[in-house]
XYZ file of C-alpha atoms in Angstrom:
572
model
C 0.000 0.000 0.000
C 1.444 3.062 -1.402
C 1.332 6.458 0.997
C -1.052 8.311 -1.575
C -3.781 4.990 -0.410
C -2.370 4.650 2.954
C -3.714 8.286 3.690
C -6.500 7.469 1.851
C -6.927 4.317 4.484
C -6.258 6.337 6.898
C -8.924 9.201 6.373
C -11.645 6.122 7.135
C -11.322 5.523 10.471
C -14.282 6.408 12.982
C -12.269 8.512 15.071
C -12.216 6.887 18.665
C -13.517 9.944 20.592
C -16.913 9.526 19.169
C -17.168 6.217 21.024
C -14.719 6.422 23.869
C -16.211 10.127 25.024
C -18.909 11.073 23.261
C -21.224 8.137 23.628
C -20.175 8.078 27.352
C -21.071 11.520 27.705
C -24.531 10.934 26.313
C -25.163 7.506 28.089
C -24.587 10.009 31.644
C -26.487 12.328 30.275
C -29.911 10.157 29.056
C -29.275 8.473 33.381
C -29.893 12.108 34.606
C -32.298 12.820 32.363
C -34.103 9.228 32.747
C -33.879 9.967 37.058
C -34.978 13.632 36.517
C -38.291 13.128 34.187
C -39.173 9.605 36.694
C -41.597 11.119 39.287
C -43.415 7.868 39.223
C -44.393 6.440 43.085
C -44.529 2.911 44.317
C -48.223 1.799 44.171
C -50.321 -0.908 45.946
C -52.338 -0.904 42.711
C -49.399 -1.669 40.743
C -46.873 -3.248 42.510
C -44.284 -3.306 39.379
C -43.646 0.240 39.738
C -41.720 -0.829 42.385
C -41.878 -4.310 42.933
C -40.383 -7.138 40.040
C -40.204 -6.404 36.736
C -38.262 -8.785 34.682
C -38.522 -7.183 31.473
C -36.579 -3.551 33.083
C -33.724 -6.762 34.802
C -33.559 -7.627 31.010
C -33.386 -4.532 29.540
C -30.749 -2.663 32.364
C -28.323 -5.369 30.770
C -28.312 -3.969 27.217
C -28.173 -0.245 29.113
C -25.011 -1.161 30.942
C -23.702 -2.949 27.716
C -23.913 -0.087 25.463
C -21.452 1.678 28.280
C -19.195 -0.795 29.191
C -18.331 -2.092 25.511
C -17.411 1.041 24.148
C -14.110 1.158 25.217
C -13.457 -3.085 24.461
C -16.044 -3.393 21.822
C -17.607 -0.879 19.793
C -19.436 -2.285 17.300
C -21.163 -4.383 20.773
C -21.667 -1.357 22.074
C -23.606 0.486 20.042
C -25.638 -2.200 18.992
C -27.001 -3.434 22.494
C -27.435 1.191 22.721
C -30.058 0.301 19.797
C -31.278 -2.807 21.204
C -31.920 -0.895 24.902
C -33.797 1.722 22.564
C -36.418 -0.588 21.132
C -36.621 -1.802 24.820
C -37.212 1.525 26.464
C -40.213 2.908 23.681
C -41.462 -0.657 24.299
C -41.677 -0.866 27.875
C -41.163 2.624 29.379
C -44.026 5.085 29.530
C -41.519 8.083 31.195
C -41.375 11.039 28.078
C -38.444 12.311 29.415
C -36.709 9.283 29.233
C -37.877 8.222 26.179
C -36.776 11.662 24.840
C -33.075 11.031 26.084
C -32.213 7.224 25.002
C -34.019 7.963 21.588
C -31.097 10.567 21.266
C -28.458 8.178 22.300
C -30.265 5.099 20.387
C -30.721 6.915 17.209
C -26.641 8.257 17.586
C -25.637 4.829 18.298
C -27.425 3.046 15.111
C -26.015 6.248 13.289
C -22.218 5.155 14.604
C -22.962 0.979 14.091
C -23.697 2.408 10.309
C -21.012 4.862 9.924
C -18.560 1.435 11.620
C -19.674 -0.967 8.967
C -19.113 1.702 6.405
C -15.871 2.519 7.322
C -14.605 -0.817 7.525
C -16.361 -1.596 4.242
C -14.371 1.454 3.028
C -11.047 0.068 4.381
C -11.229 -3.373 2.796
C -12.025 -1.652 -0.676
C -8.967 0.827 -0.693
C -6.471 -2.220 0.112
C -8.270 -4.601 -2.260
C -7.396 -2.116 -4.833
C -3.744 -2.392 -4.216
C -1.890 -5.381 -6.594
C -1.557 -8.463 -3.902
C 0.297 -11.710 -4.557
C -0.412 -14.663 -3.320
C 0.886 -15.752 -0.038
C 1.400 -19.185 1.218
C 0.953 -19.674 4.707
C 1.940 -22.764 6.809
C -0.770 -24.359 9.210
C -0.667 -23.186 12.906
C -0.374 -25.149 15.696
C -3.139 -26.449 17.703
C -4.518 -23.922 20.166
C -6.410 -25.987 22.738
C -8.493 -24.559 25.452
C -7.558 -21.008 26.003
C -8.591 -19.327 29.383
C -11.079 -17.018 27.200
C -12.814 -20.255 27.279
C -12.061 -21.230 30.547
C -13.775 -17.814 31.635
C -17.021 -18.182 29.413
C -17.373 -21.029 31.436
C -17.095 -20.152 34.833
C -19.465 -17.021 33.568
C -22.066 -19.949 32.044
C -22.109 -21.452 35.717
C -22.162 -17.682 37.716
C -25.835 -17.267 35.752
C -26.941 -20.513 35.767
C -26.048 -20.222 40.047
C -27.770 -16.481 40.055
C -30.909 -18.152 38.753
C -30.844 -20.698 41.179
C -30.538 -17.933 44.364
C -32.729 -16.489 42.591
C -35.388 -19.213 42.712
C -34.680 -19.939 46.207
C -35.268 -16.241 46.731
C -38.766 -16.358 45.428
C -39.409 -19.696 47.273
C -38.985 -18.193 50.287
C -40.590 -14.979 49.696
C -43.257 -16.721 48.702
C -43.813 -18.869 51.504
C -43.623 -15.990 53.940
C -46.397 -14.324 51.788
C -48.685 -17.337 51.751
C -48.626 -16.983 56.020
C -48.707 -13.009 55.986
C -51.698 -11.091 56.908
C -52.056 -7.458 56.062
C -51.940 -4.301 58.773
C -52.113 -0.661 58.739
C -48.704 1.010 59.768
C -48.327 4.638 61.312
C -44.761 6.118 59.620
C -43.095 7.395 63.088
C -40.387 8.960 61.076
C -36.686 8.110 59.810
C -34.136 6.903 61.614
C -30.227 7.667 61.758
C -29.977 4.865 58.855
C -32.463 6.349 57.152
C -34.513 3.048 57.770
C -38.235 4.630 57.499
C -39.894 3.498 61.694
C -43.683 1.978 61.104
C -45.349 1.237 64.221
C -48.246 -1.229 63.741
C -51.672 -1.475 65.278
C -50.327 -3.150 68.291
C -47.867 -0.805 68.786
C -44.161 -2.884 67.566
C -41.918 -0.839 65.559
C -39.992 -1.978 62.870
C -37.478 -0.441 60.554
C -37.862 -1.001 56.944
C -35.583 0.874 53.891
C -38.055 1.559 51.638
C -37.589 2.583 47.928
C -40.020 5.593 47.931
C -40.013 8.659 50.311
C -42.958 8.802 52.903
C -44.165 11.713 55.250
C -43.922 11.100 59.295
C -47.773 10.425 60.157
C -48.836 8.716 56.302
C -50.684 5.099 56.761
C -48.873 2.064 54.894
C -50.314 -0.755 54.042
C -48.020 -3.875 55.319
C -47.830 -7.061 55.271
C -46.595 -9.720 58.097
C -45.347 -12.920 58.582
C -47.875 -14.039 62.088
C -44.522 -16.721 61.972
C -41.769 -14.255 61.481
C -41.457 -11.537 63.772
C -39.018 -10.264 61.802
C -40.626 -10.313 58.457
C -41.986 -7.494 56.674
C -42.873 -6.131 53.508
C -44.919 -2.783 52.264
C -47.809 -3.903 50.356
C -46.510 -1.172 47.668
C -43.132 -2.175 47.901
C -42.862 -6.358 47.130
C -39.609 -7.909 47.012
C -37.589 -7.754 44.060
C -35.288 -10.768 43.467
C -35.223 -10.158 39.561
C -31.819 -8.175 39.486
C -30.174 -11.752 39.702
C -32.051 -11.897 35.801
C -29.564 -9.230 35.721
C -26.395 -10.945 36.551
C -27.272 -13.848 35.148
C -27.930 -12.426 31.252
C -24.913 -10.771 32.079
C -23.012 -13.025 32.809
C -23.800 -14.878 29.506
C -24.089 -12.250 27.383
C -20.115 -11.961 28.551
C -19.751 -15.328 27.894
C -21.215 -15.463 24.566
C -18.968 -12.543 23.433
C -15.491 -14.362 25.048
C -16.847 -17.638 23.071
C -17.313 -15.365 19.546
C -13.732 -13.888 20.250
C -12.126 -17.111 20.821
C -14.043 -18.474 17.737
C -13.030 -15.673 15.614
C -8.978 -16.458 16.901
C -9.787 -20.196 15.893
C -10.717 -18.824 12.029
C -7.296 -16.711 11.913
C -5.158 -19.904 12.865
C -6.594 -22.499 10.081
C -5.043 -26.025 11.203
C -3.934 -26.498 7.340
C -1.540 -25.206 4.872
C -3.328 -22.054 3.162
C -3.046 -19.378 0.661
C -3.740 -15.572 0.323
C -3.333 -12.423 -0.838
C -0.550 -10.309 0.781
C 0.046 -7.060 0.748
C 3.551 -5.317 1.412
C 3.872 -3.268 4.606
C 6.531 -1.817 7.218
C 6.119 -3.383 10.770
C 7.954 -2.405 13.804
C 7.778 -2.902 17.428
C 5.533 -0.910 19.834
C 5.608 0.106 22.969
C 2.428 -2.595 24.072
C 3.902 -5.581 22.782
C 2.147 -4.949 19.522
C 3.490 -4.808 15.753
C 2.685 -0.875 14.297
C 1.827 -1.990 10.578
C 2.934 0.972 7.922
C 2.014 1.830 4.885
C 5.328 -0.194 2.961
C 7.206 3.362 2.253
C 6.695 3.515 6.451
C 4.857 7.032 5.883
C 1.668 6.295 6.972
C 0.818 4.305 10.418
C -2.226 2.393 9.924
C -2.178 0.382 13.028
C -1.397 -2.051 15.319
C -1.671 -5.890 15.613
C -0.418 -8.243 18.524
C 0.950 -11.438 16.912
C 2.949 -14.230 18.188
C 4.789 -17.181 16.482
C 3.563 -20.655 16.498
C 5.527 -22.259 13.485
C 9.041 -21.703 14.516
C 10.405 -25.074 14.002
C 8.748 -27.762 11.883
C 7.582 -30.707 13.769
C 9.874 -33.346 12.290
C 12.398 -31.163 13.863
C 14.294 -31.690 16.699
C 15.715 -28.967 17.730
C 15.979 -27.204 21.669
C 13.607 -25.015 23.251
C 16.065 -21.892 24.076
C 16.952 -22.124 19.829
C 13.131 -21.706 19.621
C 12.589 -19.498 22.457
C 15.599 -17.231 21.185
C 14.699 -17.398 17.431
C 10.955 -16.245 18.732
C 12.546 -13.370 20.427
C 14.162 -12.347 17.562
C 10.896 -12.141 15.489
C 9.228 -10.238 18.323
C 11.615 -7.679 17.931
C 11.981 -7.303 14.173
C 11.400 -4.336 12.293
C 11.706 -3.881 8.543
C 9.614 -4.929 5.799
C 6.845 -7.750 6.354
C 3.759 -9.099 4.155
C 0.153 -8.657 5.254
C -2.302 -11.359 4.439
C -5.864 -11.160 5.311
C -8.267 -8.218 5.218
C -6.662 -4.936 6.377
C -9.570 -3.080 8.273
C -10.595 -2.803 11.775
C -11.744 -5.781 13.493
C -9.886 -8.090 11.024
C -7.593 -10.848 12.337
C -4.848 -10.305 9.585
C -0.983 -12.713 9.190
C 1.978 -11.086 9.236
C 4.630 -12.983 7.327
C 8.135 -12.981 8.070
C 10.362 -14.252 5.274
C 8.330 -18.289 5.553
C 7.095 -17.378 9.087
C 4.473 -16.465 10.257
C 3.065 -14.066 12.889
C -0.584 -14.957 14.426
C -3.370 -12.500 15.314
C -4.068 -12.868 19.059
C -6.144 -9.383 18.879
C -7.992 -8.112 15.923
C -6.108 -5.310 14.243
C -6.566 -2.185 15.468
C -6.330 1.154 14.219
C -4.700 4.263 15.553
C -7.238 5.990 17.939
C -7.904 10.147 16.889
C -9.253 12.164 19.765
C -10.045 16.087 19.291
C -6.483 16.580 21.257
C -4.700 13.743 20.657
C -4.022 11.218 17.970
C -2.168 8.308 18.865
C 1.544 7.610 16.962
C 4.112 4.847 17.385
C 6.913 7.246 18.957
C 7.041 5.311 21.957
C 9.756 2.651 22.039
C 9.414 -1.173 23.653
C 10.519 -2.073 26.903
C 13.180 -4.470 24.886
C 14.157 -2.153 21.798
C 17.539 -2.531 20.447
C 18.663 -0.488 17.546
C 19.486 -3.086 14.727
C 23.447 -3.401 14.004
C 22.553 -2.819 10.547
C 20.982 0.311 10.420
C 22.030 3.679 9.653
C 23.506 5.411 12.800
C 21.692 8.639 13.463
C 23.332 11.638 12.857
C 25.004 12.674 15.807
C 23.193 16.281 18.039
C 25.698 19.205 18.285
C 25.484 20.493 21.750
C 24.182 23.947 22.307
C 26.740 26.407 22.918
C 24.663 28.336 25.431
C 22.039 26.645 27.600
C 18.653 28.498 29.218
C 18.669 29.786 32.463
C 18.194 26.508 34.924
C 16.225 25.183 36.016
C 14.360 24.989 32.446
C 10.522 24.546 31.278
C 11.210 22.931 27.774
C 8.845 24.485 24.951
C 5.898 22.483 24.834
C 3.449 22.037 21.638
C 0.372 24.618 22.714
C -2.018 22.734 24.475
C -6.078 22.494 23.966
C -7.232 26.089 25.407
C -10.425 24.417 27.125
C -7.748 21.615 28.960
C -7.848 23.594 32.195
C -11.095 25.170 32.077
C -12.503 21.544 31.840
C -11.025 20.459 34.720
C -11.881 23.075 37.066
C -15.254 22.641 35.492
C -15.496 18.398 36.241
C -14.015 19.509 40.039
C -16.661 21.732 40.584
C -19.522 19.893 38.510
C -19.232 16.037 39.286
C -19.471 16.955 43.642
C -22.005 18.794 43.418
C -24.113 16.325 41.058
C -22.675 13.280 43.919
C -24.583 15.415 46.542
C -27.435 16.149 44.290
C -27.488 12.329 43.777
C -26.976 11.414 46.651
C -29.691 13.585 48.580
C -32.267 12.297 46.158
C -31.315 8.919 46.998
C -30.073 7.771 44.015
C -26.781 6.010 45.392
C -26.076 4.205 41.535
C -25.862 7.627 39.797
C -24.031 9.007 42.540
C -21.587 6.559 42.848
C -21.081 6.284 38.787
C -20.843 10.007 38.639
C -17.735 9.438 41.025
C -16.724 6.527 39.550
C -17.117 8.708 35.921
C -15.546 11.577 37.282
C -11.879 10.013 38.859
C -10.716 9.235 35.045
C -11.580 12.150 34.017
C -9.839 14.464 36.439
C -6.651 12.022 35.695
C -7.116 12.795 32.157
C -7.670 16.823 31.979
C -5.231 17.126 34.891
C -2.546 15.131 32.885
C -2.784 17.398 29.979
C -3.476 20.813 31.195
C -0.458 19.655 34.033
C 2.065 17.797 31.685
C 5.421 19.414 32.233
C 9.334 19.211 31.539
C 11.476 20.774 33.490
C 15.708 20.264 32.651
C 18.197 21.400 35.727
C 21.573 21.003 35.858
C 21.811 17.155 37.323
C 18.337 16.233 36.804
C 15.222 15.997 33.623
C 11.888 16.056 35.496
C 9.098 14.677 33.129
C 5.950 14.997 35.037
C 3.178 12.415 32.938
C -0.077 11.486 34.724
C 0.064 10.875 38.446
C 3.878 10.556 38.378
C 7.479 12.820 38.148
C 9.772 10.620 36.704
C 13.165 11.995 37.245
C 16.206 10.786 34.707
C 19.792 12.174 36.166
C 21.992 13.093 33.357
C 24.679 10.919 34.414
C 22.558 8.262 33.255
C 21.990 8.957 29.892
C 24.056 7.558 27.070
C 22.611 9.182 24.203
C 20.003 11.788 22.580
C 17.799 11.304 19.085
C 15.639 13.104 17.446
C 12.624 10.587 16.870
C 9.384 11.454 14.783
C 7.430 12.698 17.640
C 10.048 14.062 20.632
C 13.410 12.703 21.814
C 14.534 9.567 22.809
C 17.508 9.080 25.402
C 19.161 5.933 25.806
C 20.163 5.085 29.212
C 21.414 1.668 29.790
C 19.188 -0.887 28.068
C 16.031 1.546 28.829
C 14.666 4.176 26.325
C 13.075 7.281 27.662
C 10.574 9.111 25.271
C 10.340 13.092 25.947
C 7.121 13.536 23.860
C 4.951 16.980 23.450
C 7.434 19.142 22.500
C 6.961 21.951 20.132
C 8.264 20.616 16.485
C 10.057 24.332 15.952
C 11.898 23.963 19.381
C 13.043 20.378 18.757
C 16.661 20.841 17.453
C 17.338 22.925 20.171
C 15.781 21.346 23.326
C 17.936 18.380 21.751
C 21.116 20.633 21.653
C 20.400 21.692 24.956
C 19.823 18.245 26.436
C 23.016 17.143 24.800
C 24.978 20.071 26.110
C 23.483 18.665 29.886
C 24.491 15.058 29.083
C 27.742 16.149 28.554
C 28.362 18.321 31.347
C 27.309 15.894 34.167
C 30.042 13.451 32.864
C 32.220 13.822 35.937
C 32.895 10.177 36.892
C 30.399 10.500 40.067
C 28.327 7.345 40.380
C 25.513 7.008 38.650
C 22.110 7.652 40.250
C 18.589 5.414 39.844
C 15.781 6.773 37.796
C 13.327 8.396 40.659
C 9.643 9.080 40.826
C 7.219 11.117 43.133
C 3.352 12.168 42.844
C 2.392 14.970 40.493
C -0.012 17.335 41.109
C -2.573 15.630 39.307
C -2.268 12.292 41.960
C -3.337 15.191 44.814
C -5.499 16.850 42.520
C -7.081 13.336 41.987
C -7.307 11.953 45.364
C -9.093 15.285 46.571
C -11.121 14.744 44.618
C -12.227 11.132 45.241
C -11.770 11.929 49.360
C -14.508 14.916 48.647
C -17.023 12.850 46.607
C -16.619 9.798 49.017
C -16.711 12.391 51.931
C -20.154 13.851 50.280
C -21.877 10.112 49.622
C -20.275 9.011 53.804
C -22.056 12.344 54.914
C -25.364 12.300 52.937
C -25.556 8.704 54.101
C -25.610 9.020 57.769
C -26.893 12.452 57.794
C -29.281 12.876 54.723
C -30.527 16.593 54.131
């Protein structure tokens, strides 16, 4: 695939934020909205209001789904959002909700649409390319993998939720059968907020019901004559059907591992094959993947974890460190390779290595484009070493005159909303835990904190990323970390694609973010550092301590917690 079609390629991909972000965004959005418009109260007329309702335990599954896939499986995802759509006009008679998941329904089928025409897209523009044929020698017998091993277990966790379940209902129903009903006097709440009923012959009992009710209002009740401690409000029955919940859950998990494992099975065909292959550039990434280039190595159009399974034939004998070696060798190849399969996201593509070949153990994945970030393939493996072959770099003249130290390196200009978003989540996201919270919705609250904590790491990481050079030390502050990198240490600066690289020992350190105009002289400078600290003290070990953003982060979490522990024991 030539650059001119790699870009081409390229220009298809569903960028990742409308999925990983957006759709999130929404899904929180169509909750409030859902919680806001429900005004609905438990009723003795109509006990599924709040009582059982299987067909809400069924359809909270595909809800969940179409939040929880989005970041493992898209394509999932957005179809269990349309699914939960049909569900909701079908079942739900709230407007307001209705209103909300229709939005994130209808944007969902829109993305499943614009996914299967984009990988359409994809396969076209690389079936267009000339491709020879390819072939490939049989793989070697997988076995039971523990994706397997895990749909299992998952088959048995539903199959043992239905059977609590059951035994639930048994028992509820038993206590029912013996209950006779009485009028109970609400006293008030107590410090549990556990609503106090005294009945007719003057007990009390506490009961945490699922509806608010005034001090002084008559409840219906039932009791158990047999159970002192049995009780139920006649409006309120009990509701065992969440284990419908885990249960569909649980399989629907299971059914996906089983597809996944299925779909590895159909990339590793047991026999001798043939197929087209297409010329690209692979190298090693940072996550153990291959990055797969267009073949001039201009254009990254992905990334695809492989491993090798036909190292040695099998009339062969030969030892297992020759094979374990000559397997580490392949892992860390980089040059020219041949593609065979379908080149699009989701496929589960070869990579061929002179007469070996590299298995799929993921599909292939493309590069993931947010509004502030695209992804590259600057970052070096753990295990990188340069190959002996090729063409030393040219070498970094030092600077003759170095900043004022300590130094904030020239960083690309940053997103202006970066910091005005996170101020905006740290102020938002509390006060919608409290709102939650005094409302008595604990599940919103708790997944607007939940929501909230990666968030906060995220903005804070970008609106806080910093470099700072001194005279012994680079500070690199990423995420919740400073990583610290003493000059002494390093043995070498390049100029990669995206930032620097310094070579310290066996390790690579990436310097990333910084302004493309200021790169051949933050290099210079860096060199001119290196250089300097030469002085034949010991060497010292790489260091770390918490950012900013870890404090910013755990405040955070300590005043939404705080909020929840407070409204808990001492509700408004």
């Amino acid at each position: 695939m030539t650059g001119a079609l790699a870009a081409r390629w390229a220009r298809t991909v569903v960028p990742s934020w409308t999925y990983r972000w957006l759709l999130p965004a929404l899904w929180l959005g169509a909750i409030v909205a859902s919680t806001v418009a429900d005004s609905g109260t438990c009723s003795v007329e109509n006990p599924t209001v709040c009582g059982p309702d299987r067909a809400f335990s069924l359809a909270v599954v595909a809800c969940f789904a179409s939040l929880a896939l989005l970041w493992w499986q898209p394509s999932a995802a957005v179809l269990a959002g349309v699914l939960f759509l049909v569900l909701e006009l079908r079942y739900d008679d709230v407007a307001g909700a209705q209103v909300a998941w229709s939005i994130y329904g209808v944007l969902s089928a829109l993305l499943l649409i614009w996914i299967f025409l984009s990988r359409r897209s994809q396969r076209s523009l690389s079936a267009r390319m000339p491709r020879g044929q390819v072939q490939v020698p049989a793989a070697a017998p997988l076995g039971v993998t523990i994706r397997l091993l895990v749909a299992a277990g998952l088959v048995l966790v539903g199959a043992a939720g239905l059977g609590v379940m059951h035994a639930l209902d048994q028992r509820e129903e038993t206590h029912v059968r013996r209950a006779v009903e009485k009028i109970a006097v609400v006293k008030g709440i107590n410090d549990d907020g556990e609503v106090v009923l005294q009945l007719p012959d003057g007990a009390t009992r506490s009961v945490l019901p699922l509806d608010d009710y005034d001090t002084g209002t008559q409840v219906p009740v039932l009791v158990d004559p047999a159970d002192p401690h049995w009780l139920r409000l006649r409006a309120e029955p009990a509701d065992n059907t969440y284990w419908y919940s885990v249960a569909s859950a649980a399989w629907a998990v299971s059914f996906l591992f089983v597809l996944r494992d299925l779909r590895l099975r159909r990339a590793r065909p047991r026999t001798s094959w043939s197929g087209p292959a297409m010329p690209v550039r692979i190298d090693r990434h940072y996550s153990d993947a291959f990055t797969v280039r267009s073949a001039d190595g201009t254009v990254l159009l992905g990334f695809l974890h492989t491993e090798p399974d036909d190292l040695v034939p099998a009339h062969t004998a030969a030892p297992a460190k020759l094979t374990q070696e000559w397997a580490k060798t392949l892992r860390r190849y980089r040059g020219d390779a041949l593609l065979v399969g379908d080149l699009a996201e989701g496929s589960w593509p070869t990579l061929m290595i002179g007469t070996h070949a590299l298995r799929p153990t993921s599909p292939f994945r493309a590069p993931r484009q947010l509004p502030w970030y695209n992804e590259t393939a600057s970052r070096l493996p753990k295990d990188f070493k340069p190959a002996e072959d090729a063409p030393a770099p040219p070498p970094i003249e030092p600077a003759r005159e170095v900043p004022t130290l300590p130094w904030e390196v020239p960083l690309r200009a940053r997103s202006w909303w970066n910091l005005p978003a996170l101020v905006a989540v740290l102020l938002v996201a509390p006060l919608a835990v409290g709102t939650f919270a005094t409302w008595g919705d604990w599940c919103a609250a708790v997944l607007v904190t939940g929501i909230g904590a990666p968030l906060v790491h995220s903005l804070g990481s970008r609106a806080l990323f910093r470099v700072t050079a001194t005279a012994t030390d680079l500070w690199i502050r990423t995420g919740w970390l400073e990583r610290r990198l003493s000059w002494r240490v390093v043995d070498s600066v390049e100029v990669e694609e995206d930032g620097l690289s310094l070579e310290a020992g066996d390790d690579w350190h990436v310097v990333g973010g910084i302004a493309d105009k200021e790169l051949a002289n933050v290099a210079a400078v860096f060199e001119t550092l290196r250089l300097r600290s030469h002085t034949g003290l010991p060497e010292e070990p790489i260091a770390r301590r918490p950012s900013p953003v870890l404090l910013i982060n755990a405040i955070y979490v300590a005043v939404c917690v705080l909020i929840l522990v407070l409204t808990r024991w001492n509700p408004f």
